[in-house]
Short mmCIF file of N, CA and C in Angstrom, two decimals:
data_model
loop_
_atom_site.label_atom_id
_atom_site.label_comp_id
_atom_site.label_asym_id
_atom_site.label_seq_id
_atom_site.Cartn_x
_atom_site.Cartn_y
_atom_site.Cartn_z
N MET A 1 0.83 -1.20 0.00
CA MET A 1 0.00 0.00 0.00
C MET A 1 0.87 1.26 0.00
N LEU A 2 0.38 2.25 -0.65
CA LEU A 2 1.07 3.53 -0.65
C LEU A 2 0.69 4.30 0.60
N THR A 3 1.70 4.89 1.22
CA THR A 3 1.41 5.76 2.35
C THR A 3 0.97 7.11 1.80
N GLY A 4 0.49 7.96 2.67
CA GLY A 4 0.02 9.27 2.24
C GLY A 4 1.11 10.07 1.55
N ARG A 5 2.32 10.02 2.09
CA ARG A 5 3.43 10.79 1.51
C ARG A 5 3.83 10.22 0.15
N SER A 6 3.89 8.91 0.03
CA SER A 6 4.25 8.28 -1.25
C SER A 6 3.21 8.59 -2.32
N PHE A 7 1.95 8.60 -1.93
CA PHE A 7 0.87 8.91 -2.86
C PHE A 7 1.00 10.34 -3.38
N ILE A 8 1.33 11.26 -2.51
CA ILE A 8 1.49 12.66 -2.91
C ILE A 8 2.69 12.81 -3.85
N VAL A 9 3.79 12.16 -3.54
CA VAL A 9 4.98 12.23 -4.39
C VAL A 9 4.69 11.62 -5.75
N LEU A 10 4.01 10.49 -5.79
CA LEU A 10 3.66 9.85 -7.04
C LEU A 10 2.77 10.76 -7.90
N ASN A 11 1.77 11.36 -7.29
CA ASN A 11 0.89 12.28 -8.01
C ASN A 11 1.65 13.49 -8.53
N PHE A 12 2.57 14.01 -7.74
CA PHE A 12 3.37 15.15 -8.16
C PHE A 12 4.23 14.79 -9.37
N CYS A 13 4.84 13.61 -9.35
CA CYS A 13 5.68 13.15 -10.48
C CYS A 13 4.83 12.97 -11.74
N VAL A 14 3.65 12.42 -11.61
CA VAL A 14 2.76 12.26 -12.76
C VAL A 14 2.36 13.64 -13.31
N PHE A 15 2.08 14.57 -12.43
CA PHE A 15 1.73 15.93 -12.83
C PHE A 15 2.88 16.57 -13.61
N LEU A 16 4.12 16.45 -13.10
CA LEU A 16 5.27 17.02 -13.80
C LEU A 16 5.47 16.37 -15.17
N LEU A 17 5.27 15.07 -15.24
CA LEU A 17 5.39 14.36 -16.51
C LEU A 17 4.36 14.86 -17.52
N LEU A 18 3.14 15.08 -17.07
CA LEU A 18 2.10 15.60 -17.96
C LEU A 18 2.42 17.02 -18.43
N ILE A 19 2.89 17.85 -17.54
CA ILE A 19 3.25 19.23 -17.89
C ILE A 19 4.38 19.22 -18.92
N PHE A 20 5.42 18.41 -18.69
CA PHE A 20 6.53 18.33 -19.63
C PHE A 20 6.06 17.79 -20.97
N SER A 21 5.18 16.81 -20.96
CA SER A 21 4.69 16.22 -22.21
C SER A 21 3.94 17.25 -23.05
N VAL A 22 3.12 18.04 -22.42
CA VAL A 22 2.37 19.07 -23.15
C VAL A 22 3.32 20.14 -23.67
N TRP A 23 4.30 20.52 -22.88
CA TRP A 23 5.25 21.55 -23.28
C TRP A 23 6.14 21.06 -24.41
N ALA A 24 6.49 19.77 -24.41
CA ALA A 24 7.42 19.22 -25.39
C ALA A 24 6.76 18.86 -26.72
N LEU A 25 5.44 18.80 -26.76
CA LEU A 25 4.77 18.46 -28.02
C LEU A 25 5.14 19.46 -29.11
N PRO A 26 5.45 18.97 -30.29
CA PRO A 26 5.80 19.90 -31.36
C PRO A 26 4.59 20.72 -31.79
N ASN A 27 4.78 22.01 -31.83
CA ASN A 27 3.72 22.90 -32.33
C ASN A 27 4.39 24.04 -33.08
N GLY A 28 3.72 24.55 -34.03
CA GLY A 28 4.30 25.62 -34.83
C GLY A 28 5.09 25.07 -36.01
N ARG A 29 5.82 25.94 -36.65
CA ARG A 29 6.54 25.58 -37.87
C ARG A 29 7.95 25.07 -37.60
N PHE A 30 8.49 25.31 -36.42
CA PHE A 30 9.84 24.88 -36.08
C PHE A 30 9.78 23.73 -35.08
N VAL A 31 10.62 22.71 -35.29
CA VAL A 31 10.64 21.56 -34.40
C VAL A 31 12.09 21.14 -34.14
N LEU A 32 12.29 20.49 -33.00
CA LEU A 32 13.58 19.88 -32.66
C LEU A 32 13.51 18.43 -33.10
N VAL A 33 14.44 18.03 -33.95
CA VAL A 33 14.45 16.68 -34.50
C VAL A 33 15.61 15.90 -33.89
N LEU A 34 15.30 14.76 -33.26
CA LEU A 34 16.32 13.88 -32.71
C LEU A 34 16.37 12.63 -33.57
N THR A 35 17.56 12.31 -34.06
CA THR A 35 17.73 11.12 -34.89
C THR A 35 18.67 10.15 -34.19
N ASP A 36 18.94 9.03 -34.83
CA ASP A 36 19.80 7.99 -34.27
C ASP A 36 21.22 8.54 -34.07
N PRO A 37 21.73 8.53 -32.83
CA PRO A 37 23.08 9.05 -32.57
C PRO A 37 24.17 8.25 -33.28
N ASP A 38 23.91 6.99 -33.62
CA ASP A 38 24.91 6.15 -34.28
C ASP A 38 24.89 6.30 -35.80
N ALA A 39 23.97 7.07 -36.33
CA ALA A 39 23.87 7.24 -37.78
C ALA A 39 24.94 8.20 -38.28
N ALA A 40 25.08 8.26 -39.58
CA ALA A 40 26.06 9.16 -40.20
C ALA A 40 25.71 10.61 -39.87
N PRO A 41 26.71 11.49 -39.85
CA PRO A 41 26.46 12.90 -39.49
C PRO A 41 25.47 13.62 -40.40
N ASP A 42 25.34 13.18 -41.65
CA ASP A 42 24.40 13.85 -42.56
C ASP A 42 23.00 13.22 -42.53
N TYR A 43 22.81 12.20 -41.71
CA TYR A 43 21.51 11.53 -41.64
C TYR A 43 20.38 12.48 -41.23
N PRO A 44 20.56 13.34 -40.21
CA PRO A 44 19.46 14.25 -39.86
C PRO A 44 19.03 15.15 -41.03
N LEU A 45 19.99 15.55 -41.85
CA LEU A 45 19.64 16.39 -43.00
C LEU A 45 18.79 15.63 -44.01
N SER A 46 19.10 14.35 -44.21
CA SER A 46 18.31 13.56 -45.15
C SER A 46 16.91 13.29 -44.60
N VAL A 47 16.79 13.12 -43.28
CA VAL A 47 15.47 12.93 -42.67
C VAL A 47 14.61 14.16 -42.88
N ILE A 48 15.20 15.33 -42.63
CA ILE A 48 14.47 16.59 -42.79
C ILE A 48 14.08 16.79 -44.26
N ALA A 49 15.00 16.51 -45.16
CA ALA A 49 14.71 16.68 -46.59
C ALA A 49 13.63 15.71 -47.05
N ASN A 50 13.69 14.46 -46.59
CA ASN A 50 12.68 13.47 -46.98
C ASN A 50 11.30 13.81 -46.43
N ALA A 51 11.26 14.57 -45.34
CA ALA A 51 9.98 14.99 -44.77
C ALA A 51 9.47 16.28 -45.39
N GLY A 52 10.25 16.87 -46.29
CA GLY A 52 9.83 18.10 -46.95
C GLY A 52 10.09 19.35 -46.16
N GLY A 53 11.07 19.30 -45.27
CA GLY A 53 11.38 20.46 -44.44
C GLY A 53 12.71 21.09 -44.79
N GLU A 54 13.06 22.11 -44.01
CA GLU A 54 14.30 22.84 -44.20
C GLU A 54 15.12 22.78 -42.93
N PHE A 55 16.43 22.61 -43.06
CA PHE A 55 17.36 22.63 -41.94
C PHE A 55 17.49 24.07 -41.44
N VAL A 56 17.43 24.26 -40.10
CA VAL A 56 17.57 25.58 -39.52
C VAL A 56 18.87 25.70 -38.75
N ALA A 57 19.12 24.77 -37.84
CA ALA A 57 20.32 24.84 -37.00
C ALA A 57 20.64 23.45 -36.45
N GLN A 58 21.91 23.27 -36.12
CA GLN A 58 22.33 22.02 -35.49
C GLN A 58 22.48 22.26 -34.00
N GLY A 59 22.16 21.25 -33.23
CA GLY A 59 22.31 21.34 -31.79
C GLY A 59 23.73 21.05 -31.36
N ARG A 60 23.90 20.81 -30.09
CA ARG A 60 25.21 20.51 -29.53
C ARG A 60 25.78 19.23 -30.13
N PHE A 61 24.91 18.30 -30.46
CA PHE A 61 25.31 17.03 -31.05
C PHE A 61 24.77 16.96 -32.48
N PRO A 62 25.44 16.21 -33.37
CA PRO A 62 24.98 16.16 -34.76
C PRO A 62 23.61 15.54 -34.93
N TRP A 63 23.15 14.75 -34.01
CA TRP A 63 21.85 14.09 -34.12
C TRP A 63 20.71 14.95 -33.58
N MET A 64 20.99 16.17 -33.16
CA MET A 64 19.98 17.12 -32.71
C MET A 64 19.94 18.29 -33.69
N THR A 65 18.82 18.48 -34.35
CA THR A 65 18.70 19.57 -35.31
C THR A 65 17.36 20.27 -35.16
N VAL A 66 17.33 21.50 -35.57
CA VAL A 66 16.08 22.26 -35.63
C VAL A 66 15.68 22.34 -37.10
N ALA A 67 14.43 22.06 -37.37
CA ALA A 67 13.92 22.05 -38.75
C ALA A 67 12.68 22.94 -38.85
N HIS A 68 12.35 23.31 -40.07
CA HIS A 68 11.21 24.19 -40.34
C HIS A 68 10.40 23.65 -41.51
N SER A 69 9.09 23.78 -41.40
CA SER A 69 8.20 23.48 -42.50
C SER A 69 6.86 24.16 -42.24
N GLU A 70 6.20 24.54 -43.30
CA GLU A 70 4.87 25.14 -43.20
C GLU A 70 3.78 24.07 -43.11
N ALA A 71 4.13 22.81 -43.38
CA ALA A 71 3.14 21.73 -43.41
C ALA A 71 2.64 21.42 -42.00
N PRO A 72 1.33 21.29 -41.82
CA PRO A 72 0.79 21.00 -40.49
C PRO A 72 1.14 19.60 -39.98
N ASP A 73 1.44 18.67 -40.89
CA ASP A 73 1.78 17.31 -40.47
C ASP A 73 3.28 17.04 -40.54
N PHE A 74 4.08 18.09 -40.38
CA PHE A 74 5.53 17.95 -40.50
C PHE A 74 6.12 17.00 -39.46
N ALA A 75 5.64 17.07 -38.24
CA ALA A 75 6.17 16.18 -37.19
C ALA A 75 5.91 14.72 -37.53
N ALA A 76 4.75 14.41 -38.05
CA ALA A 76 4.43 13.03 -38.44
C ALA A 76 5.29 12.59 -39.62
N ARG A 77 5.53 13.51 -40.55
CA ARG A 77 6.37 13.17 -41.69
C ARG A 77 7.82 12.93 -41.28
N LEU A 78 8.30 13.70 -40.30
CA LEU A 78 9.65 13.47 -39.78
C LEU A 78 9.75 12.09 -39.13
N ALA A 79 8.75 11.73 -38.36
CA ALA A 79 8.75 10.41 -37.72
C ALA A 79 8.75 9.31 -38.78
N SER A 80 7.99 9.49 -39.84
CA SER A 80 7.95 8.50 -40.92
C SER A 80 9.28 8.44 -41.68
N ALA A 81 9.98 9.56 -41.75
CA ALA A 81 11.24 9.63 -42.48
C ALA A 81 12.41 9.07 -41.68
N GLY A 82 12.21 8.81 -40.39
CA GLY A 82 13.29 8.21 -39.60
C GLY A 82 13.70 8.95 -38.35
N ALA A 83 13.01 10.03 -37.99
CA ALA A 83 13.34 10.73 -36.75
C ALA A 83 12.95 9.87 -35.55
N VAL A 84 13.81 9.82 -34.56
CA VAL A 84 13.52 9.06 -33.35
C VAL A 84 12.49 9.79 -32.51
N LEU A 85 12.63 11.12 -32.43
CA LEU A 85 11.74 11.93 -31.60
C LEU A 85 11.65 13.32 -32.21
N VAL A 86 10.47 13.90 -32.17
CA VAL A 86 10.24 15.26 -32.66
C VAL A 86 9.61 16.04 -31.51
N LEU A 87 10.27 17.14 -31.12
CA LEU A 87 9.84 17.91 -29.95
C LEU A 87 9.67 19.38 -30.30
N ASN A 88 9.14 20.12 -29.35
CA ASN A 88 8.99 21.56 -29.47
C ASN A 88 10.38 22.18 -29.64
N HIS A 89 10.53 23.08 -30.57
CA HIS A 89 11.85 23.67 -30.86
C HIS A 89 12.39 24.48 -29.69
N GLN A 90 11.56 24.92 -28.78
CA GLN A 90 12.04 25.70 -27.64
C GLN A 90 12.94 24.88 -26.73
N LEU A 91 12.83 23.57 -26.80
CA LEU A 91 13.73 22.71 -26.04
C LEU A 91 15.14 22.77 -26.58
N ALA A 92 15.32 23.26 -27.79
CA ALA A 92 16.63 23.31 -28.43
C ALA A 92 17.44 24.51 -27.95
N LEU A 93 16.85 25.43 -27.25
CA LEU A 93 17.59 26.63 -26.86
C LEU A 93 18.84 26.28 -26.06
N GLY A 94 18.73 25.37 -25.13
CA GLY A 94 19.90 24.93 -24.35
C GLY A 94 20.88 24.15 -25.20
N CYS A 95 20.38 23.39 -26.14
CA CYS A 95 21.25 22.60 -27.02
C CYS A 95 22.03 23.49 -27.96
N LEU A 96 21.44 24.57 -28.40
CA LEU A 96 22.10 25.46 -29.34
C LEU A 96 23.16 26.32 -28.66
N GLU A 97 23.06 26.52 -27.35
CA GLU A 97 24.03 27.35 -26.65
C GLU A 97 25.42 26.75 -26.71
N GLY A 98 25.52 25.43 -26.86
CA GLY A 98 26.82 24.80 -26.97
C GLY A 98 27.56 25.18 -28.23
N ASN A 99 26.86 25.64 -29.25
CA ASN A 99 27.47 26.03 -30.51
C ASN A 99 27.77 27.52 -30.58
N GLN A 100 27.46 28.27 -29.56
CA GLN A 100 27.58 29.73 -29.62
C GLN A 100 28.98 30.25 -29.32
N GLY A 101 29.94 29.44 -29.14
CA GLY A 101 31.25 30.00 -28.94
C GLY A 101 31.91 29.38 -27.83
#
């Protein structure tokens, strides 16, 4: 059985997970694209191109990129083209700081 304190902590963790999930959902024209880290360095570019998008910026690692498209189903097309995960581009702000100098 869960004690009162454990129940509160569990509910708080579920709440945080839900908040992060809603915040991380891709929305808008820009998205953060995560691809296979073991793939070739140009693989993210081919995924973006196959999905009909444009490369915007690379993250701290070659498998993290920001992409742009006007298509409303761009995130789904990226997933079909081979992206491991497609997230809200605002999550890339910390990733892009590694490239700033």
